[in-house]
Short mmCIF file of C-alpha atoms and ligand atoms in Angstrom, two decimals:
data_model
loop_
_atom_site.label_atom_id
_atom_site.label_comp_id
_atom_site.label_asym_id
_atom_site.label_seq_id
_atom_site.Cartn_x
_atom_site.Cartn_y
_atom_site.Cartn_z
CA UNK A 21 102.10 103.61 111.98
CA UNK A 22 100.19 101.56 114.29
CA UNK A 23 97.92 98.50 114.65
CA UNK A 24 94.76 97.63 116.17
CA UNK A 25 94.77 93.83 116.06
CA UNK A 26 93.93 93.23 119.49
CA UNK A 27 90.96 96.10 119.77
CA UNK A 28 87.84 94.24 121.02
CA UNK A 29 85.16 95.96 119.55
CA UNK A 30 81.74 96.55 121.21
CA UNK A 31 78.81 95.34 119.56
CA UNK A 32 77.02 97.86 118.97
CA UNK A 33 80.60 99.63 118.07
CA UNK A 34 78.31 101.31 114.71
CA UNK A 35 74.93 101.79 115.51
CA UNK A 36 73.55 103.90 113.62
CA UNK A 37 75.60 104.75 111.14
CA UNK A 38 75.40 104.70 107.20
CA UNK A 39 78.39 102.64 106.07
CA UNK A 40 80.02 102.84 102.20
CA UNK A 41 82.17 99.67 101.38
CA UNK A 42 83.82 100.09 97.66
CA UNK A 43 84.81 96.26 96.86
CA UNK A 44 82.15 94.96 98.79
CA UNK A 45 81.40 91.59 96.94
CA UNK A 46 84.79 89.84 97.90
CA UNK A 47 87.99 89.97 99.72
CA UNK A 48 89.04 92.21 102.20
CA UNK A 49 85.52 94.29 101.14
CA UNK A 50 83.45 91.05 101.92
CA UNK A 51 84.47 90.48 105.22
CA UNK A 52 84.68 94.59 105.55
CA UNK A 53 80.90 94.86 105.03
CA UNK A 54 80.13 91.92 107.06
CA UNK A 55 81.70 92.99 109.98
CA UNK A 56 81.10 96.33 110.25
CA UNK A 57 76.74 95.30 109.68
CA UNK A 58 77.75 92.48 112.86
CA UNK A 59 78.59 96.21 114.53
CA UNK A 60 75.28 97.85 113.66
CA UNK A 61 76.32 99.75 111.03
CA UNK A 62 73.49 100.12 107.63
CA UNK A 63 76.56 99.19 105.11
CA UNK A 64 76.00 100.52 101.03
CA UNK A 65 77.89 97.88 99.38
CA UNK A 66 79.48 99.05 96.48
CA UNK A 67 81.08 96.92 93.62
CA UNK A 68 80.87 95.95 89.89
CA UNK A 69 79.24 92.32 90.22
CA UNK A 70 75.98 92.41 91.18
CA UNK A 71 75.73 88.42 91.93
CA UNK A 72 78.66 88.95 94.82
CA UNK A 73 77.38 92.35 96.30
CA UNK A 74 74.02 90.27 96.39
CA UNK A 75 75.53 87.04 98.33
CA UNK A 76 76.86 89.87 100.60
CA UNK A 77 73.21 91.10 100.83
CA UNK A 78 72.22 88.00 101.68
CA UNK A 79 74.36 87.23 104.50
CA UNK A 80 73.85 90.68 106.30
CA UNK A 81 70.09 89.95 106.08
CA UNK A 82 70.65 86.34 107.55
CA UNK A 83 72.68 87.17 110.47
CA UNK A 84 69.99 90.11 111.48
CA UNK A 85 72.13 92.85 110.54
CA UNK A 86 70.08 96.24 109.27
CA UNK A 87 68.77 96.39 106.08
CA UNK A 88 72.33 97.27 103.79
CA UNK A 89 71.71 98.65 100.50
CA UNK A 90 73.20 97.49 97.27
CA UNK A 91 75.03 100.17 94.53
CA UNK A 92 76.33 98.53 91.21
CA UNK A 93 79.69 100.60 89.90
CA UNK A 94 82.69 99.63 87.78
CA UNK A 95 85.34 102.10 89.09
CA UNK A 96 86.73 101.61 85.10
CA UNK A 97 83.70 103.60 83.64
CA UNK A 98 82.41 105.52 85.60
CA UNK A 99 81.92 109.54 85.37
CA UNK A 100 81.49 112.38 87.24
CA UNK A 101 77.93 112.19 86.68
CA UNK A 102 77.69 109.18 88.37
CA UNK A 103 78.96 110.22 91.74
CA UNK A 104 77.15 113.15 91.45
CA UNK A 105 73.90 110.65 90.63
CA UNK A 106 74.84 108.19 93.36
CA UNK A 107 75.17 111.40 95.87
CA UNK A 108 71.71 112.59 94.97
CA UNK A 109 70.12 108.90 95.47
CA UNK A 110 72.26 108.65 99.14
CA UNK A 111 71.11 111.83 100.10
CA UNK A 112 67.24 110.89 99.38
CA UNK A 113 67.70 107.69 101.04
CA UNK A 114 69.75 107.99 103.92
CA UNK A 115 71.02 112.22 104.28
CA UNK A 116 74.30 111.62 105.71
CA UNK A 117 77.29 109.30 105.44
CA UNK A 118 79.05 108.18 108.89
CA UNK A 119 81.57 106.49 106.47
CA UNK A 120 83.32 105.56 103.24
CA UNK A 121 86.55 102.32 103.53
CA UNK A 122 87.67 102.88 100.29
CA UNK A 123 88.62 99.00 99.38
CA UNK A 124 88.31 98.35 95.69
CA UNK A 125 91.20 98.14 93.84
CA UNK A 126 93.13 96.02 90.97
CA UNK A 127 96.83 93.94 90.66
CA UNK A 128 97.61 95.20 86.84
CA UNK A 129 100.52 92.92 86.27
CA UNK A 130 103.49 93.09 88.59
CA UNK A 131 105.91 93.17 85.21
CA UNK A 132 109.45 95.28 84.39
CA UNK A 133 108.49 98.89 83.83
CA UNK A 134 110.18 98.54 80.59
CA UNK A 135 107.30 96.10 79.78
CA UNK A 136 104.25 98.01 80.77
CA UNK A 137 101.10 98.46 79.14
CA UNK A 138 100.37 102.24 79.29
CA UNK A 139 96.74 101.42 78.70
CA UNK A 140 96.52 98.90 82.03
CA UNK A 141 98.47 101.53 83.29
CA UNK A 142 95.74 104.15 83.38
CA UNK A 143 92.95 101.64 84.18
CA UNK A 144 94.44 100.81 87.54
CA UNK A 145 95.10 104.57 88.21
CA UNK A 146 91.80 104.88 87.07
CA UNK A 147 90.43 101.96 89.61
CA UNK A 148 92.68 102.66 92.40
CA UNK A 149 93.01 106.49 92.98
CA UNK A 150 91.25 109.27 90.14
CA UNK A 151 87.46 107.73 90.42
CA UNK A 152 87.94 106.90 94.49
CA UNK A 153 89.07 110.55 94.30
CA UNK A 154 85.95 111.28 92.49
CA UNK A 155 83.48 109.47 93.94
CA UNK A 156 84.84 111.57 97.31
CA UNK A 157 84.50 114.64 95.92
CA UNK A 158 80.87 114.25 95.17
CA UNK A 159 80.27 112.37 98.81
CA UNK A 160 81.75 115.44 100.41
CA UNK A 161 78.22 117.06 101.34
CA UNK A 162 77.14 113.35 102.66
CA UNK A 163 79.77 113.60 104.83
CA UNK A 164 79.50 116.44 106.33
CA UNK A 165 76.69 115.83 107.15
CA UNK A 166 77.60 113.67 109.95
CA UNK A 167 79.11 114.96 113.30
CA UNK A 168 81.41 112.04 113.22
CA UNK A 169 82.68 110.48 109.81
CA UNK A 170 85.75 107.95 108.85
CA UNK A 171 87.04 108.20 105.73
CA UNK A 172 89.63 105.05 105.40
CA UNK A 173 91.69 104.79 102.03
CA UNK A 174 93.32 101.10 101.34
CA UNK A 175 96.78 101.41 101.04
CA UNK A 176 100.13 98.37 100.50
CA UNK A 177 103.17 98.12 101.65
CA UNK A 178 104.23 99.27 98.56
CA UNK A 179 102.40 102.65 98.74
CA UNK A 180 105.05 103.52 101.45
CA UNK A 181 108.35 101.97 100.29
CA UNK A 182 108.33 101.19 96.56
CA UNK A 183 109.21 97.62 95.15
CA UNK A 184 110.72 96.39 91.44
CA UNK A 185 107.72 95.13 89.17
CA UNK A 186 104.72 96.77 91.08
CA UNK A 187 104.45 99.57 88.33
CA UNK A 188 100.69 101.24 88.29
CA UNK A 189 99.98 99.40 91.40
CA UNK A 190 102.43 100.96 93.73
CA UNK A 191 101.88 103.53 92.21
CA UNK A 192 98.41 104.52 93.04
CA UNK A 193 99.02 103.77 96.54
CA UNK A 194 101.44 106.38 97.06
CA UNK A 195 99.13 109.00 95.47
CA UNK A 196 96.37 107.22 97.83
CA UNK A 197 98.66 108.26 100.85
CA UNK A 198 98.98 111.83 99.67
CA UNK A 199 95.51 112.57 98.94
CA UNK A 200 94.91 111.25 102.10
CA UNK A 201 97.37 113.98 103.43
CA UNK A 202 96.09 116.83 101.53
CA UNK A 203 92.33 115.54 102.19
CA UNK A 204 93.06 115.16 106.05
CA UNK A 205 95.00 118.61 106.14
CA UNK A 206 91.88 119.82 104.10
CA UNK A 207 89.10 119.13 106.55
CA UNK A 208 91.03 119.50 109.85
CA UNK A 209 88.92 122.65 110.32
CA UNK A 210 85.55 120.89 110.93
CA UNK A 211 87.19 118.20 113.63
CA UNK A 212 84.08 116.05 112.10
CA UNK A 213 85.70 113.94 109.64
CA UNK A 214 88.70 112.08 109.67
CA UNK A 215 90.74 110.63 106.96
CA UNK A 216 93.54 107.70 107.22
CA UNK A 217 94.86 105.27 105.36
CA UNK A 218 94.97 101.67 106.25
CA UNK A 219 97.18 98.68 104.62
CA UNK A 220 95.64 95.61 105.20
CA UNK A 221 98.91 94.27 104.98
CA UNK A 222 98.76 90.15 103.36
CA UNK A 223 95.95 88.65 103.42
CA UNK A 224 94.13 85.92 102.09
CA UNK A 225 92.76 87.35 99.09
CA UNK A 226 92.68 86.40 95.01
CA UNK A 227 94.22 89.69 94.73
CA UNK A 228 97.25 88.22 97.04
CA UNK A 229 97.02 84.79 95.33
CA UNK A 230 97.27 86.72 91.77
CA UNK A 231 100.37 88.47 92.55
CA UNK A 232 102.30 85.61 95.29
CA UNK A 233 101.16 82.79 93.14
CA UNK A 234 104.05 80.69 94.74
CA UNK A 235 102.85 80.96 98.16
CA UNK A 236 101.15 78.89 100.59
CA UNK A 237 97.50 80.91 101.24
CA UNK A 238 97.53 78.92 104.70
CA UNK A 239 100.48 81.24 106.40
CA UNK A 240 98.23 83.97 105.48
CA UNK A 241 95.37 85.73 107.60
CA UNK A 242 92.27 86.08 106.49
CA UNK A 243 90.06 88.90 105.98
CA UNK A 244 87.81 88.16 108.86
CA UNK A 245 91.32 88.12 111.35
CA UNK A 246 92.41 91.36 110.26
CA UNK A 247 88.89 93.09 110.92
CA UNK A 248 89.97 94.55 114.51
CA UNK A 249 91.84 97.52 112.58
CA UNK A 250 89.27 98.27 110.07
CA UNK A 251 86.07 98.78 112.90
CA UNK A 252 88.80 100.58 115.32
CA UNK A 253 89.37 102.96 112.90
CA UNK A 254 85.82 103.34 111.49
CA UNK A 255 83.74 103.24 114.71
CA UNK A 256 84.20 106.26 117.65
CA UNK A 257 87.25 104.84 119.70
CA UNK A 258 89.35 106.59 116.65
CA UNK A 259 88.43 109.62 116.76
CA UNK A 260 91.13 112.73 116.97
CA UNK A 261 93.26 110.49 114.27
CA UNK A 262 93.17 112.52 111.42
CA UNK A 263 96.12 112.24 108.52
CA UNK A 264 97.77 108.97 109.61
CA UNK A 265 98.77 105.98 107.97
CA UNK A 266 97.61 102.42 109.68
CA UNK A 267 98.27 98.93 109.20
CA UNK A 268 95.70 96.39 109.91
CA UNK A 269 98.28 93.48 110.91
CA UNK A 270 101.78 93.58 112.53
CA UNK A 271 104.54 93.29 109.59
CA UNK A 272 105.18 89.74 109.04
N1 NAP B 5 94.94 91.30 99.80
C1 NAP B 5 96.43 91.36 100.26
O1 NAP B 5 97.32 91.05 100.78
C2 NAP B 5 96.46 93.35 100.39
C3 NAP B 5 97.42 93.97 100.69
C4 NAP B 5 97.88 95.30 100.84
C5 NAP B 5 96.29 95.92 100.19
N2 NAP B 5 95.37 95.21 99.58
C6 NAP B 5 94.33 95.75 98.79
O2 NAP B 5 93.69 95.90 99.54
C7 NAP B 5 91.83 96.24 99.09
C8 NAP B 5 91.19 94.57 98.41
O3 NAP B 5 91.90 93.65 98.02
P1 NAP B 5 91.53 92.30 98.34
O4 NAP B 5 92.58 91.61 98.62
O5 NAP B 5 90.27 91.71 99.12
O6 NAP B 5 91.09 92.27 96.79
P2 NAP B 5 89.87 90.85 96.18
O7 NAP B 5 89.65 90.09 96.65
O8 NAP B 5 90.64 90.98 94.46
O9 NAP B 5 88.76 92.29 96.39
C9 NAP B 5 89.03 93.30 95.45
C10 NAP B 5 87.52 94.14 95.00
O10 NAP B 5 87.48 95.29 94.42
C11 NAP B 5 86.69 95.08 93.38
N3 NAP B 5 86.71 95.79 92.20
C12 NAP B 5 87.67 95.43 91.35
N4 NAP B 5 88.38 96.51 90.03
C13 NAP B 5 86.52 97.09 90.74
C14 NAP B 5 86.48 97.91 89.69
N5 NAP B 5 86.52 98.46 88.47
N6 NAP B 5 85.37 98.92 90.11
C15 NAP B 5 84.29 98.45 91.27
N7 NAP B 5 85.16 97.51 92.12
C16 NAP B 5 85.79 96.90 92.11
C17 NAP B 5 86.02 93.75 92.98
O11 NAP B 5 85.16 93.48 92.43
P3 NAP B 5 85.00 92.24 91.89
O12 NAP B 5 84.84 90.98 93.05
O13 NAP B 5 83.74 92.58 90.91
O14 NAP B 5 86.37 91.87 91.10
C18 NAP B 5 86.89 92.73 94.36
O15 NAP B 5 85.33 93.38 95.48
C19 NAP B 5 92.65 96.58 97.62
O16 NAP B 5 93.01 98.21 97.55
C20 NAP B 5 94.21 96.14 97.43
O17 NAP B 5 95.11 96.93 96.74
C21 NAP B 5 95.17 93.78 99.54
#
């Protein structure tokens, strides 16, 4: 596992690339969408809260980035048909995808497994892993149309080593790591699509504040501060890395 926190991305790193960011309205996804656009990417902003996506859209426009697109989608209720309709729409509009940052996620509850609610468990698995998997399957033709595509799945420390009380969240992140390895090996022969996981590490967002309510958020890196590894992994400098696990910041 390695981390590229000191990576200095060239200004045009992602010029002419079309990149989908899930959960782009808030937290790390918002920062990634802004960073990708600032480095030249046309960003497709996917999320469930339209006004948040519109604010990110406006910020990108105001800073002179390439015109983004908004794609409202809630992983909780989305169906295979939604993912295929999405592929059709993006195909008509862009003809290809040069990257996906799978970032949307939910925490569920931090609670002893004995008390874990099965409905909440299914909901977390749906949003954090099942939805993203089927969306990826539908979008594969668009990724294959790119000559250098990067698929990034967001992991977590608890997806690499289990921790008491983290329940479905930890299990969904272990599944994310496993799925990354399966897909990376299947696509290896193409030589044009790389698949990796990225653990942001403790980052100052709403999800982190919910998980650690007593923590002083000022001791945490902001989403903007962890962007170098995101840029490196999305851009051409990480070409050749496939099936690997990365960290966006050194361990605290
Ligand atoms: N922050 C950390 O310390 C940390 C550490 C390890 C891993 N992570 C991972 O990093 C990623 C981003 O987390 P974050 O800290 O930035 O959390 P966040 O601020 O809570 O943002 C999560 C994003 O996911 C979206 N989302 C949630 N449920 C969704 C659904 N059903 N359909 C579509 N979008 C949905 C949210 O949309 P709304 O804003 O509309 O709710 C939001 O944009 C997650 O995968 C998380 O597991 C974070």
